[in-house]
């Protein structure tokens, strides 16, 4: 169920003025908010270097903001590399984390200058034989993700038991493995997922020198998964990371810890604005057809299993049963039903909060309804729209 707030009409003024200037639907991206999330994560995990998972919100202003703040970038395709080429960032600040790659993907990453890659099988390791002088690999492990909304250990990752074999294989091939990597599942609400994975990796890292001619593994990538509040509250990032900080003390002293956050940085940084474009009364229920929906900015309701907090504006007290629907001809395209709303009118706005992660990233052009136009607030180092919502 989406949580719906009914706010007074007077509080819609700033959204109305954006719609008057830029049209509807909109995705309003606040770079200052993104920066705040980045700084909070840095404070919650001191000494950890963060590589933004571009897939969550592949938007130029976002990448520029994070690059200026000193973040690195997690790449997972040649398309993401092409986007990052437009940003002033050293390729040394990037990792290629997709465990499955075509030779063309490896070559495109190398041309860009990225030299750290993630693998999880002998077959993937073999792909680096021709490039073994130029690359260093991280082995991705799979761990159970019981407290995460999205399991990222089903499709990828070797078991901890396979690590010694893969390390020995890398020695035989002459390919450098420099560390381990895992993802504890996205929107993970209990840090025990991370803690169990870190402790298992710590054990493997302490043992690793045995398989690598005395040279131990020096990098641990603890992935993403840091949660944000949508409908249900989650622990603050500081509280969430406190057990992780303790677990990290089990690692050998020389190990450099890195992470790949997507959702935590991106979700709170964008807000969607859509407008009522049609109204119909069907079986005693008021259907409101919006100009954005599940094939557009709300695609995360399908692919990311999210429900977003919504706001509508009204000064009326009466409520009636209502449905908020997307614009396309498909009946799956419904954002919220069985809800109670005040009577809305044509052109009224619906605001979606926490909508920066895995939303416009997976939007489609179905029915050729235009995707939400992006409006950037507080862009890095430029004159632009400089106010916060
Ligand atoms: C390899 C990898 N790294 C990082 C992320 C980002 O995870 P999150 O958004 O949970 O922080 C993902 C998400 O799919 C991923 O697949």
mmCIF file of C-alpha atoms and ligand atoms in Angstrom, residues 53 55-56 74 97-99 140 152 183 185-187 223-226 260-264 358, ligand 1:
data_model
loop_
_atom_site.group_PDB
_atom_site.id
_atom_site.type_symbol
_atom_site.label_atom_id
_atom_site.label_comp_id
_atom_site.label_asym_id
_atom_site.label_seq_id
_atom_site.Cartn_x
_atom_site.Cartn_y
_atom_site.Cartn_z
ATOM 1 C CA UNK A 53 26.195 2.218 -8.313
ATOM 2 C CA UNK A 55 22.445 1.799 -12.287
ATOM 3 C CA UNK A 56 20.320 3.266 -9.480
ATOM 4 C CA UNK A 74 30.517 1.220 -9.858
ATOM 5 C CA UNK A 97 31.291 -4.886 -10.896
ATOM 6 C CA UNK A 98 29.091 -6.893 -13.261
ATOM 7 C CA UNK A 99 30.225 -10.490 -12.747
ATOM 8 C CA UNK A 140 32.205 -12.012 -5.722
ATOM 9 C CA UNK A 152 21.377 -10.135 -5.120
ATOM 10 C CA UNK A 183 26.191 -7.725 -2.042
ATOM 11 C CA UNK A 185 20.813 -7.643 -0.984
ATOM 12 C CA UNK A 186 19.168 -4.343 -1.783
ATOM 13 C CA UNK A 187 17.045 -2.419 0.773
ATOM 14 C CA UNK A 223 28.470 -3.890 -1.776
ATOM 15 C CA UNK A 224 25.326 -1.807 -1.320
ATOM 16 C CA UNK A 225 22.059 -2.587 0.424
ATOM 17 C CA UNK A 226 21.987 0.439 2.786
ATOM 18 C CA UNK A 260 28.879 0.288 -3.855
ATOM 19 C CA UNK A 261 25.818 2.178 -2.592
ATOM 20 C CA UNK A 262 23.005 2.958 -5.012
ATOM 21 C CA UNK A 263 19.661 3.318 -3.265
ATOM 22 C CA UNK A 264 20.908 5.085 -0.132
ATOM 23 C CA UNK A 358 15.503 2.349 -9.622
HETATM 24 C C1 LIG B 1 26.705 -5.185 -8.074
HETATM 25 C C2 LIG B 1 25.829 -4.174 -7.410
HETATM 26 N N1 LIG B 1 26.406 -3.232 -6.659
HETATM 27 C C3 LIG B 1 25.687 -2.274 -6.043
HETATM 28 C C4 LIG B 1 24.310 -2.231 -6.192
HETATM 29 C C5 LIG B 1 23.565 -1.137 -5.488
HETATM 30 O O1 LIG B 1 22.847 -1.664 -4.436
HETATM 31 P P1 LIG B 1 21.930 -0.771 -3.495
HETATM 32 O O2 LIG B 1 21.089 0.066 -4.381
HETATM 33 O O3 LIG B 1 21.167 -1.754 -2.692
HETATM 34 O O4 LIG B 1 22.830 0.054 -2.651
HETATM 35 C C6 LIG B 1 23.662 -3.205 -6.957
HETATM 36 C C7 LIG B 1 22.212 -3.192 -7.099
HETATM 37 O O5 LIG B 1 21.619 -3.880 -7.887
HETATM 38 C C8 LIG B 1 24.439 -4.206 -7.581
HETATM 39 O O6 LIG B 1 23.882 -5.156 -8.347
#
